Short mmCIF file of C-alpha atoms and ligand atoms in Angstrom, two decimals:
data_model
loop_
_atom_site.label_atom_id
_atom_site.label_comp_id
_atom_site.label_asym_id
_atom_site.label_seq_id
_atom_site.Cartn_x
_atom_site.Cartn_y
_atom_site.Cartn_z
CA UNK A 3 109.68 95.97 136.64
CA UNK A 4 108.28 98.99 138.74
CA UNK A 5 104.82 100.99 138.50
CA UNK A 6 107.24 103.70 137.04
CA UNK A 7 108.28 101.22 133.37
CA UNK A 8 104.78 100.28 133.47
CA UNK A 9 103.54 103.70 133.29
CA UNK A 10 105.95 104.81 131.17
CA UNK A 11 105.34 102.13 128.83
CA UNK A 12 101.56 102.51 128.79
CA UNK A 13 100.55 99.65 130.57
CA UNK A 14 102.24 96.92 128.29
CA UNK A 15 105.54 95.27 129.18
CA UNK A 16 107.44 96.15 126.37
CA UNK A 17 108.75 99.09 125.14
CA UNK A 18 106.23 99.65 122.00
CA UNK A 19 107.00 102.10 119.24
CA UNK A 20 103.60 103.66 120.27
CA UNK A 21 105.32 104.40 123.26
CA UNK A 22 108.78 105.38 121.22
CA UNK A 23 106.54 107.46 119.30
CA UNK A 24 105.01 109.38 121.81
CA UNK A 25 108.40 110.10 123.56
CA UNK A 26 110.22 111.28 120.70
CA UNK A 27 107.52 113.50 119.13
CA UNK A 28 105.11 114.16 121.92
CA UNK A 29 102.20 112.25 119.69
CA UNK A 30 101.37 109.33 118.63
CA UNK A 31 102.69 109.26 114.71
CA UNK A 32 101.25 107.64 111.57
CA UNK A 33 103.23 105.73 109.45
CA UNK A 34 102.59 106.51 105.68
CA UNK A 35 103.91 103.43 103.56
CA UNK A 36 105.88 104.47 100.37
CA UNK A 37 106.64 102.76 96.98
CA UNK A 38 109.81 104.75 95.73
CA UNK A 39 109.70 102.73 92.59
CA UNK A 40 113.52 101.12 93.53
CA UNK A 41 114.53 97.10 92.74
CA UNK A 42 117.09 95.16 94.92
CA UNK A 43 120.49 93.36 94.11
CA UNK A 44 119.23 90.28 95.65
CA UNK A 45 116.60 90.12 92.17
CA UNK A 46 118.01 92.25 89.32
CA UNK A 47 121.31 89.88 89.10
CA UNK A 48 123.88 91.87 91.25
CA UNK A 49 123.67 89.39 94.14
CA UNK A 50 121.40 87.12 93.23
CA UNK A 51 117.90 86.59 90.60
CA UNK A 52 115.36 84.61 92.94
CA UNK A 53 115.29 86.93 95.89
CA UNK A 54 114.92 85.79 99.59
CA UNK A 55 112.86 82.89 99.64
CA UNK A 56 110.27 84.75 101.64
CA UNK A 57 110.19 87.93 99.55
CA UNK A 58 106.82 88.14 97.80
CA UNK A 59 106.20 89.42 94.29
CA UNK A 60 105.81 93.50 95.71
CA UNK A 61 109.58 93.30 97.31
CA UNK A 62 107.95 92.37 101.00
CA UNK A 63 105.81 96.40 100.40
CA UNK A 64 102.98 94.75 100.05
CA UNK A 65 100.99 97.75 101.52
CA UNK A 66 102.99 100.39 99.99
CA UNK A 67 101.83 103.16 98.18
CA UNK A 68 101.92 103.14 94.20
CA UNK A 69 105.36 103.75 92.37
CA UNK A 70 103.70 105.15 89.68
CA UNK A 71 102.53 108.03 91.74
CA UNK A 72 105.09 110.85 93.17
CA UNK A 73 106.35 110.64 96.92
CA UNK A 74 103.80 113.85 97.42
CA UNK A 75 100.57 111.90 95.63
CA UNK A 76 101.63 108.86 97.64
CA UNK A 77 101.49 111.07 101.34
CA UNK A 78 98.33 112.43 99.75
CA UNK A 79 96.99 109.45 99.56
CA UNK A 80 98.27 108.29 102.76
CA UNK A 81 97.02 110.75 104.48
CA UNK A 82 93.12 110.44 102.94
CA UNK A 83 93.37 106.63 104.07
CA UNK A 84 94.28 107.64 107.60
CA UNK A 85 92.11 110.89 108.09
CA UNK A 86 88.83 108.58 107.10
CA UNK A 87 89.62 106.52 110.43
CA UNK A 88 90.96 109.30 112.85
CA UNK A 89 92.17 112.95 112.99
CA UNK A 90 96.13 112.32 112.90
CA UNK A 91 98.14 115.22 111.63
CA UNK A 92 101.82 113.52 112.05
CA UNK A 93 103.04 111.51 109.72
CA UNK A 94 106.51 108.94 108.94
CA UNK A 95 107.40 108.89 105.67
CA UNK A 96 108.01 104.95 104.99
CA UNK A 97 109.81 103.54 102.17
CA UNK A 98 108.93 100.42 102.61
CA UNK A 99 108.87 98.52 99.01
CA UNK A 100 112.03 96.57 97.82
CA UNK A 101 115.95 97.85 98.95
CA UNK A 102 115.36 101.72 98.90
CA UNK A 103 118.55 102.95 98.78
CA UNK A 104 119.25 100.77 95.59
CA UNK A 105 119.36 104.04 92.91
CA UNK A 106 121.39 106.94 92.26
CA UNK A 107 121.89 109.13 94.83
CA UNK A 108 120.91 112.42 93.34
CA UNK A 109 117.27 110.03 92.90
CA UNK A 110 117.24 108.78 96.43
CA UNK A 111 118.37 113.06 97.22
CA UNK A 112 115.08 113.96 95.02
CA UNK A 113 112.31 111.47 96.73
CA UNK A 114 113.19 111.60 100.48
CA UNK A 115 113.74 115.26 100.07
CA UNK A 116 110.05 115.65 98.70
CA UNK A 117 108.93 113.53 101.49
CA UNK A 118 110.46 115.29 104.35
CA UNK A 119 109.45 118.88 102.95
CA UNK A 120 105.63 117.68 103.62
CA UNK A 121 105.42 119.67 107.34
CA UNK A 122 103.15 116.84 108.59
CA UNK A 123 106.40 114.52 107.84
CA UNK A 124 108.05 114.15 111.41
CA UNK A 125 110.48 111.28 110.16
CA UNK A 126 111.73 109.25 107.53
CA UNK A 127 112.36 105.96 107.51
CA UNK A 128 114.12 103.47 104.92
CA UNK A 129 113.94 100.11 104.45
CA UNK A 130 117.07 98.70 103.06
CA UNK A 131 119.93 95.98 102.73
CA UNK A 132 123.19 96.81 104.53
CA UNK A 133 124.94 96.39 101.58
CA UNK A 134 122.99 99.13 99.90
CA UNK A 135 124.59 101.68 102.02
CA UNK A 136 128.06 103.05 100.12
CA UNK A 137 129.51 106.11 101.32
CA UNK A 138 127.73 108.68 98.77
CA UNK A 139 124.12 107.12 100.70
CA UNK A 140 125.89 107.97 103.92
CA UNK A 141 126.82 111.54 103.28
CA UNK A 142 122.95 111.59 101.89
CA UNK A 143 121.37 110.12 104.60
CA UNK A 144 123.50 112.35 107.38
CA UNK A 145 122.45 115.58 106.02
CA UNK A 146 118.69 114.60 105.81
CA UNK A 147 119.13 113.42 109.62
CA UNK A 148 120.19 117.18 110.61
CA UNK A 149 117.21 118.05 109.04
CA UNK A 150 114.56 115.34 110.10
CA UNK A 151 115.19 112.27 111.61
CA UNK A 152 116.05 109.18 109.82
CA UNK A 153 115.42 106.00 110.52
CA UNK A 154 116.90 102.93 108.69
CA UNK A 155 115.56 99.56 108.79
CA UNK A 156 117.72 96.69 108.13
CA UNK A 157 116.49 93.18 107.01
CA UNK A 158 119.04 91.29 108.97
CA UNK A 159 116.44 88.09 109.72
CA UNK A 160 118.72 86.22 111.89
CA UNK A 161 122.54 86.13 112.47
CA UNK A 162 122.84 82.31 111.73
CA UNK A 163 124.97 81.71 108.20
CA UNK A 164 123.81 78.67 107.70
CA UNK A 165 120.43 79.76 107.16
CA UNK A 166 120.96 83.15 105.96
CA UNK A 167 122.28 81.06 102.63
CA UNK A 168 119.12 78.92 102.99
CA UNK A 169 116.77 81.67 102.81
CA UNK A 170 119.28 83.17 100.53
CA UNK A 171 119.88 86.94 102.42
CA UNK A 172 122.68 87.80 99.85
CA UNK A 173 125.03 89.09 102.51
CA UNK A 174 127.30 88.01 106.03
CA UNK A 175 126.90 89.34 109.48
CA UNK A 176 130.19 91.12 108.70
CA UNK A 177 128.42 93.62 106.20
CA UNK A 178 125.25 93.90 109.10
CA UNK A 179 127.83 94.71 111.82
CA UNK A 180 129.46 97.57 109.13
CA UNK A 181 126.64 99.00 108.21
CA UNK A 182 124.96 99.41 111.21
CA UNK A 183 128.52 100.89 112.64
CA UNK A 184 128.57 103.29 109.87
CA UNK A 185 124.99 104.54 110.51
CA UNK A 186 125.50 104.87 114.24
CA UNK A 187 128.48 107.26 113.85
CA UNK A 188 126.12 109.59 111.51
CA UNK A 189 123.51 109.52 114.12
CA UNK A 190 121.01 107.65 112.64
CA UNK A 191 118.62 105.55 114.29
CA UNK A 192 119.08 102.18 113.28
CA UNK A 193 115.65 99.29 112.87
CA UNK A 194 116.51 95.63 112.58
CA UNK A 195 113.78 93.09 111.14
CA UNK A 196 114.02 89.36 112.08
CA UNK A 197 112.51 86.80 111.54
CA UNK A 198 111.33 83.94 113.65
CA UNK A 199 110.67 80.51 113.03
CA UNK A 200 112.65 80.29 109.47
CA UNK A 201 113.17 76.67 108.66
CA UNK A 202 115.52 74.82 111.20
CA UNK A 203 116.03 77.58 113.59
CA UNK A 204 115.95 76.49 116.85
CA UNK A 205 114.40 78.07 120.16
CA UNK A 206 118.00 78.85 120.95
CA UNK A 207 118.93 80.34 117.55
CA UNK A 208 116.39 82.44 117.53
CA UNK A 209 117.35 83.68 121.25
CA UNK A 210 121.12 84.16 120.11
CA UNK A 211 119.67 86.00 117.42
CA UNK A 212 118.05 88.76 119.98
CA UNK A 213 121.26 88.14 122.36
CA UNK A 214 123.67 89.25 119.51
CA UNK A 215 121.41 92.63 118.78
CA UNK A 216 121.22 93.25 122.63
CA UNK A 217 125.05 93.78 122.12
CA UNK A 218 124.93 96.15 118.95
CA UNK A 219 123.76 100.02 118.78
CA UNK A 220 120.38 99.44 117.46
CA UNK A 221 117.33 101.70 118.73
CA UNK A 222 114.53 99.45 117.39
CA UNK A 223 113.50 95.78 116.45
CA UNK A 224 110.95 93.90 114.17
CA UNK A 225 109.81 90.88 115.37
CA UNK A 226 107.94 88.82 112.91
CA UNK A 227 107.32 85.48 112.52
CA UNK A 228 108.09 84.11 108.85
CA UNK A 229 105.11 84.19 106.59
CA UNK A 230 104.51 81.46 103.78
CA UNK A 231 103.18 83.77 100.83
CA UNK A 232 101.65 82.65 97.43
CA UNK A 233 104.07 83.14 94.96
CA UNK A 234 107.37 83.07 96.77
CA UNK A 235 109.93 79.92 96.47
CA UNK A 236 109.48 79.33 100.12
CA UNK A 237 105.97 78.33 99.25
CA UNK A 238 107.56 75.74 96.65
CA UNK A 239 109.57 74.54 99.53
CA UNK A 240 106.83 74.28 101.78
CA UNK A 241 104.41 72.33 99.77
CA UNK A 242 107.08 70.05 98.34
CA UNK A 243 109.05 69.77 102.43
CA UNK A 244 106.48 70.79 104.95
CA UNK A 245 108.61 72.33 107.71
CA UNK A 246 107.29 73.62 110.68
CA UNK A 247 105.16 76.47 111.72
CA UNK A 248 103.90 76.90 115.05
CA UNK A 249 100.52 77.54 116.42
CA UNK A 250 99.41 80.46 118.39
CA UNK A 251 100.38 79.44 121.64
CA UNK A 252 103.94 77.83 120.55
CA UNK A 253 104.63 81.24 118.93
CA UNK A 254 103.46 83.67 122.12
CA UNK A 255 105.89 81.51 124.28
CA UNK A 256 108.93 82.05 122.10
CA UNK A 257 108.31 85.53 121.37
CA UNK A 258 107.53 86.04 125.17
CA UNK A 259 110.67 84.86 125.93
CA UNK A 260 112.45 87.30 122.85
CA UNK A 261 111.31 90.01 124.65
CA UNK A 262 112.12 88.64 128.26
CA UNK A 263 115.85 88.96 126.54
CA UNK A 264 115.68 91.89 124.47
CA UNK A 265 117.23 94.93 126.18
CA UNK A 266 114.80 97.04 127.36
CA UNK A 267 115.73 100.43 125.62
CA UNK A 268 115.00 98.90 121.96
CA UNK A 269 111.62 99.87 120.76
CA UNK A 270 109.69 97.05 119.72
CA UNK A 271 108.17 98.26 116.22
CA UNK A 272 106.01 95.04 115.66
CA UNK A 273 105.42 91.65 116.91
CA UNK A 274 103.76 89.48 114.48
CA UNK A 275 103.85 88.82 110.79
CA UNK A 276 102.36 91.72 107.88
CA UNK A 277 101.15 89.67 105.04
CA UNK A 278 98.57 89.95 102.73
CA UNK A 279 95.81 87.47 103.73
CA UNK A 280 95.02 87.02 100.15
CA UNK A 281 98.34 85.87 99.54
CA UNK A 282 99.03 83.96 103.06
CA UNK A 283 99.51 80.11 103.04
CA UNK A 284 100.72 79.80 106.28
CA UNK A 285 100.63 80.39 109.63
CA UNK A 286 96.71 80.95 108.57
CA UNK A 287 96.16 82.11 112.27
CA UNK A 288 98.37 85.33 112.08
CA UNK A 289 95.56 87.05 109.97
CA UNK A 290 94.38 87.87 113.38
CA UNK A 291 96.80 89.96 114.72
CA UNK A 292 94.51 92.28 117.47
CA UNK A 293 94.43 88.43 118.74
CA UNK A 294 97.90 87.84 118.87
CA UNK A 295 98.38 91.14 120.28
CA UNK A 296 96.14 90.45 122.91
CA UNK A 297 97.30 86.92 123.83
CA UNK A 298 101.10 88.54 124.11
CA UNK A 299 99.76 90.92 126.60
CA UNK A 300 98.14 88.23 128.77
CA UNK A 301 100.85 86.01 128.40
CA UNK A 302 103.14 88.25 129.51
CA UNK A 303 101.25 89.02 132.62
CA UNK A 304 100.17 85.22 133.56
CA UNK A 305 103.88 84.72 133.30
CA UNK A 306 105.14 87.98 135.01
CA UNK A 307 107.65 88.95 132.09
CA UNK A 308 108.40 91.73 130.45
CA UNK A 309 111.18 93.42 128.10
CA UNK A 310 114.75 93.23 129.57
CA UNK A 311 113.82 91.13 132.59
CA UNK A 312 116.23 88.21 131.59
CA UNK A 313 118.55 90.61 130.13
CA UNK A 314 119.85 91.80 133.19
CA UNK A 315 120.35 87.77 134.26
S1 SF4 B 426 116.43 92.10 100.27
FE1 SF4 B 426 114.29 92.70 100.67
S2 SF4 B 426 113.42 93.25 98.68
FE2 SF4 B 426 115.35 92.15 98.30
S3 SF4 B 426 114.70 90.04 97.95
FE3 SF4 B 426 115.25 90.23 100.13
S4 SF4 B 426 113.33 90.75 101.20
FE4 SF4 B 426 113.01 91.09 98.98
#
């Protein structure tokens, strides 16, 4: 790592989305969470009824806006929330609740047009299953990239079978490796969550996990480490099967060493869990996430790493 990736990166060693941001729009960008009112396969019956195990009762948009106001009153909203903390002006549009390209197309045409016309909207970005992506979504989301970009975010979790059935994902690796294919050749800039730490996942699963991204055409990662959340049949599982959940320190070192791997041009959009506290069972400690923020950054020094350092070998 040279003073030049340290500067450029703003000090941390990591490639931050703060720092993305700034690079791609010249400012630092406010993300405006979005309820779009949508379900997802993997609840309504098409795939499955239960959900993932993890998914809480709001579709894992626990912060979204309300569906039950439009895409415009939701940014209005948005925007009050952030303008009482700081004067921002540049906004993402974030559909964050549920699988948000789950809904006819001429619907998904009407509410992420009405978000990018907003002139404070810089970007959209969708959160969605790859199996929610047929070729009329495609076509949609291609022109809207031509006319702001688009993000997608896909909940991939980790590229282990075995326990993508256990936390019951609803799809194979195959349909991750399409879709993400399909939206590269439009263009768009592709997100991947995962999730560290789900039940019987290894230190070295959850490295082969990052490994196999390194090698795909993905522009940004979500790191999170699995929440246990009131409500969801993981917490069943949990209270009946206690599995295990690491502590502060046990977590910094594995996601220290995620990073250490992950190839240095993918934007890291987060690093710890998003939860509501109210509804949080376990890892209690993540509630404090400046903490864990904090403790990364150290960490990282004390043990001179940083993104892409063991990616190179
Ligand atoms: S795909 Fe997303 S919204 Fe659907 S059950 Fe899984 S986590 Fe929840």
């Amino acid at each position: 790592m040279t003073q030049a990736d340290l500067g450029r990166w703003g000090g941390r060693r990591y490639y931050s989305l703060d720092c993305c941001l700034r690079e791609t729009f010249g400012e630092k960008v406010y993300k405006i969470t979005l309820n779009g009112g949508m379900s997802c396969p993997n609840r309504d019956g098409h795939i499955g009824t239960g959900g993932c195990i993890f998914c809480s009762a709001k579709g894992s948009g626990d912060f979204a806006g309300n569906a039950a106001l439009s895409v415009t009153e939701q940014l209005a909203e948005g925007k009050k929330a952030l303008l009482a903390k700081r004067p921002v002006h540049s906004y993402i549009a974030y559909f964050q609740a549920f699988t948000n390209t789950y809904a006819p197309v001429s619907y998904l045409e009407k509410i992420f047009t009405e978000a990018i016309q907003d002139p404070d909207v810089r970007a959209l970005s969708i959160a969605t299953r790859p199996d929610c992506l047929g070729s009329d979504v495609l076509e949609l989301l291609e022109r809207l990239n031509r006319i702001k970009p688009v993000w997608v975010e896909l909940g991939l979790q980790t590229i282990h079978e075995e326990t993508a059935r256990f936390i019951r994902r609803g799809y194979s690796l195959d349909v991750f490796d399409r879709a993400v294919a399909d939206l590269r050749r439009l263009g768009i800039t592709v997100i991947v969550h995962v999730i560290l730490f789900l039940p019987g996942e290894t230190e070295d699963r959850m490295l082969e996990t990052v490994d196999y991204l390194n090698s795909r055409d993905i522009q940004g990662i979500k790191l999170q480490l699995l929440h246990v959340l009131e409500g969801t049949d993981l917490a069943g599982i949990y209270r009946d099967h206690p599995f295990h959940t690491p502590d502060m320190e046990e977590y910094i070192r594995i996601l220290g060493r995620c990073i250490a791997r992950l190839r240095p041009d993918i934007a890291v959009h987060r690093l710890t869990g998003d939860g509501p506290k109210d509804l949080l069972i376990a890892p209690l400690w993540t509630g404090a996430k400046r903490t864990v923020l904090n403790r990364l950054n150290q960490y990282l020094k004390e043990n001179d790493l940083w993104q892409g350092k063991e990616y190179y070998g």
